[in-house]
Amino acid sequence: MASRRRHAITPLAMLHIKDLTFRYGGRVLFEQATVAVPRGHRVALVGRNGTGKSTLLRLIAGELAHDGGSIRLPAGLKVGLLAQEAPGGEASLLETVLAADHERTALLAEAETATDPHRIADIHTRLADIGSHTGPARAGQILSGLGFDAATQARPCSAFSGGWRMRVALAGILFAAPDLLLLDEPTNHLDLEATLWLENYLRNYPHTVILVSHDRGLLNSLPTTTIHLDQGRLTAYAGGYDQFERTRRANLERLATLQTRQLAQRRRMEAFVERFRYKATKARQAQSRLKALERMEPIVSVIEEQTPVFDFPSPNPLPPPLMTLEEVSVGYAEGRPVLRRLNLRLDGDDRIALLGANGNGKSTLVKLLAGRLAPMSGSLRKPGKLKVGYFAQHQLEELAPELTTLAQGRRAMPTLTDEKIRAQLARFGLNQERMDTRTADLSGGEKARLLLALATREAPHVLLLDEPSNHLDVDSREALIQALNAYEGAVILISHDPHLISLTADRLWLVREGACQPFEGDLDDYRRLLLEIARDEARGESGSGRSAGGGDAAGRRRDQRRAAAEQRAVLAPLRKTIRDLESRMARLNAQRQALENQMADPDFYRQPASEVTRTQITLADLGKQIDAAEEAWFAAHETLEATTRDGDGDGAAEESGG
């Protein structure tokens, strides 16, 4: 059995995999797989669920031994694989992260006991080389970026849930800064804020990174190289995921064209042989073609596995608003609300993503809207016929593991026939085989599909989704995006996937410090806000004990941010009006284009004159509606610009007066 070896290889190559073969449970995961990873590259490892991406990382890290071929790494290379087990114990978070750098920990321990002067000098030289004295500050910055403030960093690991402790494991491997960093789904336990921080951190990571992730935004923004694992082989592509898809699609199309040409050539040669093989004058040419046919290697068709689709049922329309919250407070313990004075409105065409770090109350707000929590004060009004679909990750644990998928459907939909239950499950890619499978034997993605099927069984008017994509692969996430965009109800979404948010949400609500307010801007604006806040906090920490002027400057920045937030809240209804008008103009223009295409067809005028006239009247009416919408859009924009100018002027005067 072959084993992993470290060799002196070319300085430009960090990792070289050659003819790798590995079998697991009687199944061949890798067969003659070969690829090279250059030093300093950021690599995305992609492929369908179950193809062996996580296994390959473990093979590279030396946790598994392969059956054939070789995995070569430079001698002395430090390899770090993100652990799948959450750290525990009574050590503080900061101590746990510091201990993750085993070399630093060992050197510090040896420095306490070493007596040989030469060895002591070597120890302190090495500690200086690896920046040991800055260790606590670096570890604290990483923990802060992943959502732990200074006070929290001093608490023991045992005081946190598994998801938060997995963040500590991630912080530990980032602090250790290995030469080859292997990350397997690092964003699974992160919120959006920590995901954005991690993306920025990895973009500036000075060593080689191999990343397995289903986050398409991460797969596009980070990699310099994408390695595709398919049918046991590894193929490298330049750039991120979108570029990989384009290149691979072009290759598949070229392969299909070559196969078509080869089949045509084979048919011509076979016809020639069949016609002339027994004629003396043509026998030699026929035999030559017969040998050529034998040597011709067939171009094998590439069978692309189809990604199951999502299909959300359309609700019966209800007049707006669907929900209205006035001065609502909500929480879990009497007298201790998590969110206060909520004044929100939800309409049937709203697509809203909730922003805010974990622990600020996003899930609490969703539970309130789902009816799982009652308001402590204030009023929440909604129509009596309103139907709400609710999806949350914790519901995975509520599924009965011994029941089949179909039995789960029967339990949730007792009044429906098996035929209708099967039809609802099939909307989410659960085929006959999956319907007869025990829930315990479903993959995480299949369980998520089942929960979505159950949550939408009554064609809800409002869909509340709390991290719906955690267990879905890249292609399934794209299918979810398409389904959400085709869905005709309102959506409120919590997700750490920026790609999912940017392609499905029209509005952003920021849940922070016990409140929920509309956030005017997009995810790029939010990313800039987070970076600005982080810089201010870093200045505040580094500037403690300095002159009062520094504190005044920080206070002015906070006041300016607060004033900007207040102005965004004032402008939110106006901006929504503009977005609604833009959506209306897009729909009307699409309808007009469709009618114009019909009328451009000569066959259109062969129908009765009354139908032609009716279409012409409809087209003229659409033109009037578009003109009216454009006028309203221009008026709203002028009002917005005037209000913004007034706000800027007031802010400038106020600042100069201060």
XYZ file of C-alpha atoms in Angstrom:
658
model
C 0.000 0.000 0.000
C 1.370 3.387 -0.973
C 1.836 6.081 1.626
C 2.135 9.815 1.708
C 5.691 11.079 1.350
C 7.425 14.417 1.639
C 9.939 15.046 -1.122
C 12.169 17.831 -2.286
C 10.083 18.988 -5.255
C 10.227 22.011 -7.501
C 10.174 25.261 -5.467
C 7.100 26.471 -7.374
C 5.015 23.382 -6.522
C 3.422 23.230 -3.087
C 1.606 19.967 -3.733
C 1.896 17.340 -6.448
C -0.638 14.488 -6.685
C 0.257 11.790 -9.218
C -1.791 8.751 -10.259
C -3.661 8.766 -6.946
C -5.871 5.739 -6.288
C -8.045 5.363 -3.212
C -10.903 3.016 -2.375
C -13.334 3.454 0.473
C -15.923 0.886 1.481
C -15.485 -1.020 -1.779
C -16.026 2.147 -3.832
C -13.295 3.761 -5.943
C -13.118 7.478 -5.058
C -9.876 8.273 -6.918
C -8.427 6.464 -9.910
C -5.173 7.636 -11.512
C -5.894 11.196 -10.347
C -3.144 13.723 -11.060
C -2.874 17.456 -10.323
C -0.338 20.030 -9.112
C -0.935 23.024 -6.842
C 1.554 25.913 -7.151
C 2.945 27.595 -4.065
C 0.916 30.562 -2.830
C -2.218 29.729 -4.822
C -5.736 29.808 -3.414
C -7.471 26.705 -4.708
C -11.154 25.772 -4.714
C -11.847 22.028 -4.730
C -15.291 21.470 -6.259
C -17.461 18.510 -7.226
C -20.760 16.855 -6.462
C -21.566 15.761 -2.921
C -20.096 12.333 -2.240
C -17.312 12.498 -4.838
C -14.581 12.586 -2.165
C -13.582 16.231 -1.648
C -13.284 15.920 2.147
C -11.495 12.587 1.744
C -8.889 14.205 -0.515
C -8.141 16.843 2.130
C -7.633 14.094 4.704
C -5.332 12.237 2.299
C -3.254 15.383 1.777
C -3.091 15.974 5.545
C -1.880 12.401 6.086
C -4.928 11.286 8.083
C -5.649 8.559 5.487
C -3.321 6.333 3.467
C -3.990 5.952 -0.246
C -3.880 2.699 -2.215
C -1.697 3.826 -5.096
C 0.140 6.753 -6.621
C 1.770 9.537 -4.638
C 1.067 12.780 -2.790
C 4.256 14.833 -2.650
C 4.860 17.816 -0.391
C 8.043 19.814 0.285
C 10.103 18.654 3.235
C 9.360 20.555 6.443
C 6.022 21.881 5.177
C 3.441 22.718 7.851
C -0.010 21.414 6.843
C -3.181 22.439 8.688
C -6.595 20.788 8.243
C -9.654 22.384 9.829
C -10.780 19.952 12.518
C -14.335 18.650 12.372
C -14.459 18.222 16.154
C -15.273 21.254 18.293
C -12.692 22.066 21.011
C -13.863 21.895 24.629
C -12.561 22.069 28.181
C -12.113 24.867 30.673
C -9.388 26.746 28.797
C -10.490 30.165 27.604
C -11.148 30.826 23.937
C -7.980 32.906 23.688
C -5.882 30.198 25.372
C -7.379 27.546 23.073
C -6.489 29.514 19.957
C -2.964 30.271 21.180
C -2.434 26.558 21.890
C -3.353 25.723 18.282
C 0.108 26.905 17.186
C 1.893 23.797 18.431
C 5.380 25.061 17.608
C 4.891 28.288 19.577
C 3.375 26.395 22.519
C 6.215 23.852 22.588
C 8.912 26.533 22.352
C 7.391 28.579 25.174
C 7.177 25.482 27.361
C 10.784 24.530 26.572
C 11.966 28.070 27.277
C 10.779 27.621 30.871
C 12.969 24.563 31.450
C 15.916 24.848 29.047
C 19.356 25.300 30.651
C 21.748 25.121 27.702
C 22.595 28.718 26.703
C 22.858 27.836 23.006
C 19.460 26.114 23.045
C 17.900 29.044 24.928
C 19.256 31.434 22.286
C 17.880 29.218 19.487
C 14.470 29.096 21.180
C 14.192 32.850 21.545
C 15.441 33.426 17.988
C 12.771 31.084 16.652
C 10.096 32.677 18.837
C 11.060 36.061 17.435
C 10.981 34.684 13.869
C 7.396 33.428 14.245
C 6.242 36.635 15.990
C 5.429 34.931 19.278
C 5.144 38.182 21.241
C 2.311 39.366 18.979
C 0.461 36.053 19.367
C -2.191 37.155 21.882
C -3.034 40.247 19.823
C -3.279 38.253 16.574
C -5.388 35.551 18.206
C -7.687 38.198 19.666
C -8.139 39.877 16.273
C -9.056 36.568 14.622
C -11.545 35.712 17.367
C -13.025 39.194 17.093
C -13.467 38.792 13.347
C -15.313 35.516 13.952
C -17.738 37.151 16.379
C -16.117 36.967 19.847
C -15.606 40.230 21.714
C -12.839 40.749 24.282
C -14.985 39.699 27.247
C -16.192 36.550 25.487
C -12.634 35.527 24.597
C -11.879 35.088 28.306
C -14.708 32.571 28.834
C -14.084 28.798 28.728
C -14.865 26.778 25.599
C -17.266 24.581 27.562
C -19.602 27.571 28.000
C -20.424 27.647 24.265
C -22.553 25.564 21.920
C -21.029 23.301 19.282
C -21.464 25.826 16.473
C -19.641 28.572 18.355
C -16.863 26.171 19.387
C -16.374 25.258 15.716
C -15.636 28.945 15.169
C -12.904 28.594 17.786
C -11.480 25.628 15.848
C -11.399 27.804 12.733
C -9.735 30.622 14.662
C -7.103 28.171 15.887
C -6.046 26.945 12.467
C -5.997 30.498 11.077
C -3.776 31.571 13.974
C -1.396 28.641 13.392
C -0.993 29.933 9.784
C 0.172 26.658 8.158
C 2.065 26.691 4.865
C -0.765 24.641 3.348
C -4.182 25.525 4.795
C -6.926 22.944 4.145
C -10.443 24.233 4.829
C -13.511 21.997 4.604
C -16.738 24.047 4.606
C -15.337 26.769 6.913
C -18.496 28.937 6.699
C -20.935 26.225 7.864
C -21.132 27.608 11.408
C -20.654 31.272 10.553
C -23.146 34.095 10.127
C -22.941 36.526 7.222
C -20.775 38.981 9.149
C -18.164 36.359 10.044
C -18.300 34.964 6.492
C -17.499 38.389 5.029
C -14.633 38.776 7.491
C -13.249 35.325 6.628
C -13.422 36.071 2.911
C -11.335 39.214 3.408
C -8.888 37.369 5.707
C -8.289 34.513 3.262
C -7.874 36.920 0.371
C -4.802 38.273 2.192
C -3.541 34.914 3.524
C 0.183 34.708 2.671
C 0.394 30.938 2.078
C -1.347 28.241 0.015
C -5.047 27.511 0.614
C -7.211 24.604 -0.576
C -10.876 25.277 0.086
C -13.951 23.050 -0.063
C -17.118 25.129 0.073
C -20.649 25.378 -1.325
C -20.610 29.167 -1.006
C -20.516 30.354 -4.615
C -19.505 33.890 -3.613
C -16.492 32.515 -1.753
C -15.671 30.182 -4.664
C -15.628 33.155 -7.036
C -13.876 35.804 -4.960
C -10.971 33.778 -3.513
C -9.532 31.122 -5.840
C -6.756 31.616 -8.331
C -7.343 27.989 -9.379
C -10.363 25.662 -9.322
C -9.814 21.889 -9.215
C -12.781 19.786 -10.305
C -13.208 16.307 -8.828
C -15.346 14.170 -11.136
C -15.474 10.407 -11.687
C -12.310 9.889 -9.654
C -10.211 12.349 -11.681
C -8.840 15.801 -10.865
C -8.808 18.610 -13.439
C -7.425 22.096 -12.786
C -8.976 25.253 -14.249
C -7.757 28.843 -13.966
C -9.841 31.297 -11.939
C -12.940 30.962 -9.793
C -16.105 28.914 -10.006
C -17.931 30.876 -12.703
C -14.873 30.810 -14.962
C -14.502 27.061 -14.306
C -18.130 26.477 -15.305
C -17.743 28.461 -18.517
C -14.527 26.662 -19.476
C -15.882 23.229 -18.645
C -19.122 23.889 -20.535
C -17.103 24.897 -23.597
C -14.978 21.743 -23.266
C -18.082 19.557 -23.011
C -19.586 21.206 -26.079
C -16.327 20.681 -27.981
C -16.255 17.043 -26.854
C -19.837 16.531 -28.031
C -18.963 18.022 -31.430
C -15.896 15.775 -31.758
C -17.963 12.739 -30.817
C -20.553 13.574 -33.480
C -17.821 13.954 -36.101
C -16.159 10.703 -35.044
C -19.410 8.759 -35.247
C -20.028 10.148 -38.744
C -16.478 9.234 -39.778
C -16.893 5.729 -38.339
C -20.132 5.217 -40.273
C -18.456 6.310 -43.523
C -15.502 3.956 -42.959
C -17.767 1.039 -42.042
C -19.854 1.636 -45.154
C -16.690 1.672 -47.310
C -15.410 -1.571 -45.761
C -18.783 -3.275 -46.116
C -18.995 -2.268 -49.779
C -15.466 -2.979 -50.997
C -13.787 -5.534 -48.674
C -14.417 -8.408 -51.121
C -13.472 -6.530 -54.304
C -9.924 -7.164 -55.373
C -9.308 -3.617 -56.577
C -10.451 -2.061 -53.271
C -9.525 -4.785 -50.788
C -6.299 -3.118 -49.685
C -8.024 0.212 -48.939
C -10.831 -1.621 -47.162
C -8.378 -3.520 -44.947
C -6.577 -0.238 -44.160
C -9.821 1.364 -43.046
C -10.726 -1.746 -41.041
C -7.451 -1.471 -39.098
C -8.053 2.267 -38.598
C -11.480 1.477 -37.141
C -9.912 -0.964 -34.691
C -7.368 1.658 -33.586
C -9.961 4.451 -33.260
C -10.493 5.260 -29.588
C -14.159 6.160 -29.069
C -14.869 9.582 -27.565
C -16.936 8.752 -24.514
C -20.042 10.778 -23.788
C -19.890 12.731 -20.550
C -23.043 12.047 -18.566
C -23.957 15.111 -16.546
C -25.855 14.355 -13.347
C -28.994 16.452 -13.270
C -29.569 18.679 -10.251
C -33.072 18.261 -8.828
C -35.128 21.429 -9.044
C -37.081 23.319 -6.400
C -40.638 24.374 -7.122
C -42.490 26.514 -4.571
C -46.284 26.394 -4.994
C -47.948 29.735 -5.760
C -50.245 31.166 -3.052
C -53.701 32.624 -3.554
C -53.283 36.438 -3.597
C -54.127 38.516 -0.526
C -54.428 42.313 -0.334
C -51.468 44.140 1.264
C -50.112 44.405 3.831
C -49.534 40.790 4.823
C -48.132 41.756 8.231
C -47.901 44.987 10.204
C -45.897 45.352 13.413
C -46.411 48.385 15.639
C -44.239 48.959 18.714
C -43.730 45.210 19.117
C -41.348 43.745 21.686
C -40.495 40.046 21.686
C -38.274 37.663 23.628
C -38.177 34.455 25.646
C -38.235 35.631 29.268
C -40.787 38.016 30.725
C -39.374 41.502 31.128
C -36.269 40.692 29.020
C -37.143 41.328 25.356
C -34.591 40.483 22.688
C -36.092 42.983 20.226
C -37.963 46.175 21.127
C -40.253 48.680 19.421
C -40.474 46.893 16.081
C -42.342 48.953 13.483
C -42.310 46.931 10.277
C -44.523 46.161 7.309
C -44.459 43.140 5.009
C -46.103 43.147 1.561
C -46.728 40.299 -0.836
C -43.866 41.160 -3.197
C -41.231 41.775 -0.509
C -37.924 39.864 -0.694
C -36.047 40.742 2.488
C -32.736 39.463 3.884
C -31.963 39.948 7.563
C -28.480 41.225 8.401
C -26.802 41.220 11.797
C -24.367 39.033 13.714
C -25.589 35.851 15.391
C -27.129 36.565 18.767
C -28.712 39.866 17.757
C -32.197 38.396 17.254
C -32.630 37.481 13.566
C -34.026 34.036 14.364
C -36.150 35.559 17.131
C -37.750 37.931 14.622
C -38.446 35.058 12.220
C -40.046 33.014 15.011
C -42.257 35.995 15.835
C -43.408 36.284 12.215
C -43.918 32.495 12.067
C -46.189 32.590 15.123
C -43.730 30.546 17.231
C -43.367 33.511 19.608
C -46.079 35.926 20.737
C -45.450 39.680 21.100
C -44.686 40.802 24.652
C -46.142 44.207 23.810
C -47.402 46.124 20.803
C -49.514 44.700 17.990
C -48.885 42.301 15.108
C -51.717 42.392 12.558
C -52.187 39.968 9.666
C -55.103 38.653 7.561
C -56.979 35.654 8.889
C -56.316 33.659 5.700
C -52.561 34.295 5.764
C -50.441 31.142 5.439
C -46.814 31.162 6.551
C -44.119 28.632 5.648
C -41.230 28.350 8.106
C -37.869 26.605 7.561
C -35.139 26.458 10.207
C -32.049 24.285 10.609
C -33.086 23.022 14.068
C -36.076 21.333 12.402
C -33.671 18.708 11.045
C -33.500 17.325 14.572
C -37.306 17.218 14.784
C -37.611 14.742 11.905
C -38.349 11.185 13.071
C -35.279 9.180 11.935
C -37.144 5.868 11.735
C -39.829 7.180 9.345
C -39.473 7.150 5.570
C -39.674 10.378 3.612
C -43.191 9.497 2.483
C -44.229 8.711 6.075
C -42.914 12.118 7.164
C -45.112 13.644 4.474
C -48.144 11.660 5.639
C -47.615 12.858 9.195
C -47.400 16.507 8.089
C -50.207 16.272 5.506
C -52.739 13.813 7.021
C -55.676 15.031 4.906
C -53.970 14.504 1.543
C -53.802 11.370 -0.582
C -50.480 9.617 -1.138
C -50.544 10.813 -4.738
C -50.679 14.466 -3.696
C -48.050 13.948 -0.983
C -45.712 12.366 -3.525
C -46.325 15.252 -5.914
C -45.386 17.792 -3.216
C -42.194 15.876 -2.330
C -41.291 15.555 -6.016
C -41.401 19.370 -6.324
C -38.141 19.352 -4.319
C -36.278 16.605 -6.149
C -37.230 13.708 -3.861
C -37.769 10.804 -6.256
C -39.450 7.461 -5.614
C -36.292 5.902 -4.175
C -35.822 8.787 -1.736
C -39.489 8.657 -0.683
C -39.031 5.058 0.484
C -35.766 5.861 2.330
C -35.610 6.266 6.105
C -34.974 9.838 7.176
C -31.883 8.707 9.096
C -30.357 7.541 5.789
C -30.970 10.788 3.903
C -28.104 13.185 3.250
C -28.147 16.640 4.812
C -29.203 18.164 1.481
C -32.055 15.669 1.090
C -33.294 16.420 4.598
C -33.255 20.130 3.763
C -35.332 19.404 0.650
C -37.796 17.429 2.746
C -38.160 20.299 5.226
C -38.750 22.766 2.382
C -41.402 20.464 0.927
C -43.161 20.264 4.302
C -42.860 24.012 4.963
C -44.522 24.908 1.650
C -47.219 22.213 1.631
C -50.033 24.771 2.048
C -48.776 27.209 -0.634
C -47.810 29.899 1.903
C -48.113 33.621 1.250
C -44.939 34.238 3.284
C -41.829 32.050 3.261
C -39.505 32.408 6.268
C -36.114 30.781 5.605
C -33.481 30.506 8.338
C -30.234 29.278 6.719
C -31.923 27.146 4.011
C -28.732 26.431 2.047
C -26.436 25.029 4.744
C -26.540 21.456 3.435
C -26.992 22.211 -0.270
C -24.232 21.931 -2.858
C -23.449 24.715 -5.330
C -25.830 23.507 -8.034
C -28.664 22.956 -5.556
C -28.175 26.493 -4.248
C -28.551 27.792 -7.786
C -31.774 25.791 -8.125
C -32.989 27.325 -4.848
C -32.210 30.826 -6.153
C -34.219 30.195 -9.324
C -37.155 28.823 -7.330
C -37.190 31.781 -4.932
C -37.142 34.231 -7.828
C -40.074 32.415 -9.440
C -42.036 32.206 -6.163
C -45.002 34.599 -6.043
C -45.129 35.184 -2.285
C -43.076 37.215 0.182
C -39.693 35.953 1.411
C -37.732 36.741 4.558
C -34.284 35.155 4.464
C -31.482 34.572 6.946
C -28.318 33.310 5.260
C -24.538 33.478 5.529
C -24.305 33.069 1.726
C -23.823 36.522 0.109
C -24.437 35.055 -3.349
C -27.857 33.750 -2.298
C -28.796 37.059 -0.676
C -27.646 39.249 -3.553
C -29.630 37.266 -6.141
C -32.887 36.880 -4.198
C -33.309 39.830 -1.803
C -34.588 43.257 -2.900
C -34.408 44.774 0.591
C -32.161 44.410 3.628
C -33.181 44.738 7.280
C -30.462 45.167 9.902
C -31.112 43.469 13.250
C -28.782 44.977 15.823
C -28.759 46.202 19.411
C -32.342 45.131 20.082
C -33.825 46.832 17.005
C -34.633 46.064 13.377
C -34.316 48.843 10.801
C -34.239 48.914 6.978
C -30.668 49.056 5.683
C -30.334 51.273 2.641
C -27.632 49.930 0.393
C -26.449 46.549 -0.852
C -24.133 43.896 0.563
C -21.070 45.812 -0.618
C -22.252 48.804 1.431
C -22.785 46.509 4.403
C -19.327 44.983 3.976
C -17.821 48.485 3.981
C -19.804 49.368 7.101
C -18.487 46.282 8.921
C -14.902 47.081 7.935
C -15.359 50.679 9.085
C -16.746 49.569 12.448
C -13.885 47.077 12.847
C -11.319 49.798 12.112
C -12.971 52.152 14.601
C -12.978 49.446 17.267
C -9.314 48.692 16.577
C -8.480 52.400 16.851
C -10.446 52.578 20.082
C -8.535 49.648 21.579
C -5.134 50.890 20.390
C -5.961 54.450 21.412
C -7.057 53.683 24.966
C -5.194 55.913 27.382
C -4.352 58.468 24.703
C -5.523 62.049 24.477
C -9.170 62.936 24.809
C -9.065 64.325 21.292
C -8.849 60.771 19.905
C -11.938 59.813 21.905
C -13.767 62.884 20.610
C -12.912 61.924 17.030
C -14.231 58.388 17.582
C -17.369 59.836 19.121
C -17.875 62.110 16.122
C -17.526 59.125 13.798
C -20.140 57.221 15.813
C -22.463 60.242 15.689
C -21.959 60.529 11.949
C -22.790 56.839 11.445
C -25.874 57.189 13.646
C -27.011 60.261 11.692
C -26.462 58.403 8.411
C -28.488 55.459 9.707
C -31.319 57.759 10.764
C -31.348 59.406 7.344
C -31.443 55.966 5.657
C -34.467 55.085 7.778
C -36.219 58.293 6.688
C -35.451 57.591 3.031
C -36.375 53.890 3.177
C -40.053 54.297 2.062
C -38.997 56.514 -0.835
C -36.337 54.057 -1.953
C -38.884 51.225 -1.763
C -41.237 53.230 -3.978
C -38.442 53.612 -6.527
C -37.653 49.880 -6.451
C -41.339 49.000 -6.830
C -41.641 51.336 -9.816
C -38.532 49.823 -11.396
C -39.987 46.318 -10.974
C -43.299 47.502 -12.435
C -41.583 49.080 -15.449
C -39.598 45.891 -16.045
C -42.787 43.783 -16.004
C -44.678 46.176 -18.273
C -41.801 46.407 -20.746
C -41.573 42.607 -20.847
C -45.310 42.404 -21.592
C -44.997 45.049 -24.316
C -42.026 43.263 -25.886
C -43.973 39.988 -25.945
C -46.923 41.649 -27.709
C -44.640 43.386 -30.199
C -42.991 40.046 -30.988
C -46.431 38.542 -31.649
C -47.414 41.403 -33.928
C -44.142 41.107 -35.871
C -45.196 37.611 -36.971
C -47.148 37.720 -40.310
C -49.385 34.880 -39.058
C -50.633 37.198 -36.313
C -52.797 39.099 -38.802
C -54.519 35.949 -40.075
C -56.649 35.786 -36.926
C -60.007 37.610 -36.644
C -59.834 41.401 -36.849
C -61.377 41.711 -33.391
C -58.424 39.832 -31.840
C -55.933 42.044 -33.692
C -57.743 45.163 -32.493
C -57.855 43.893 -28.904
C -54.102 43.276 -28.944
C -53.447 46.751 -30.392
C -55.573 48.339 -27.640
C -53.701 46.329 -24.980
C -50.370 47.455 -26.466
C -51.445 51.103 -26.405
C -52.623 50.765 -22.784
C -49.270 49.224 -21.809
C -47.515 52.223 -23.351
C -49.592 54.598 -21.219
C -48.872 52.575 -18.062
C -45.146 52.594 -18.814
C -45.178 56.370 -19.399
C -47.023 56.910 -16.087
C -44.596 54.641 -14.205
C -41.599 56.456 -15.714
C -43.002 59.843 -14.711
C -43.577 58.613 -11.168
C -40.053 57.151 -11.109
C -38.470 60.451 -12.206
C -40.522 62.360 -9.601
C -39.506 59.962 -6.827
C -35.842 60.231 -7.856
C -35.975 64.032 -7.800
C -37.500 63.940 -4.320
C -34.822 61.485 -3.162
C -31.996 63.604 -4.555
C -33.417 66.782 -3.020
C -33.839 65.088 0.376
C -30.323 63.661 0.201
C -28.851 67.091 -0.667
C -30.729 68.684 2.235
C -29.528 65.972 4.595
C -25.909 66.375 3.471
C -26.138 70.122 3.884
C -27.573 69.852 7.378
C -24.926 67.320 8.336
C -22.106 69.535 7.029
C -23.453 72.594 8.833
C -23.884 70.627 12.034
C -20.339 69.280 11.857
C -18.811 72.695 11.146
C -20.869 74.211 13.955
C -19.568 71.588 16.383
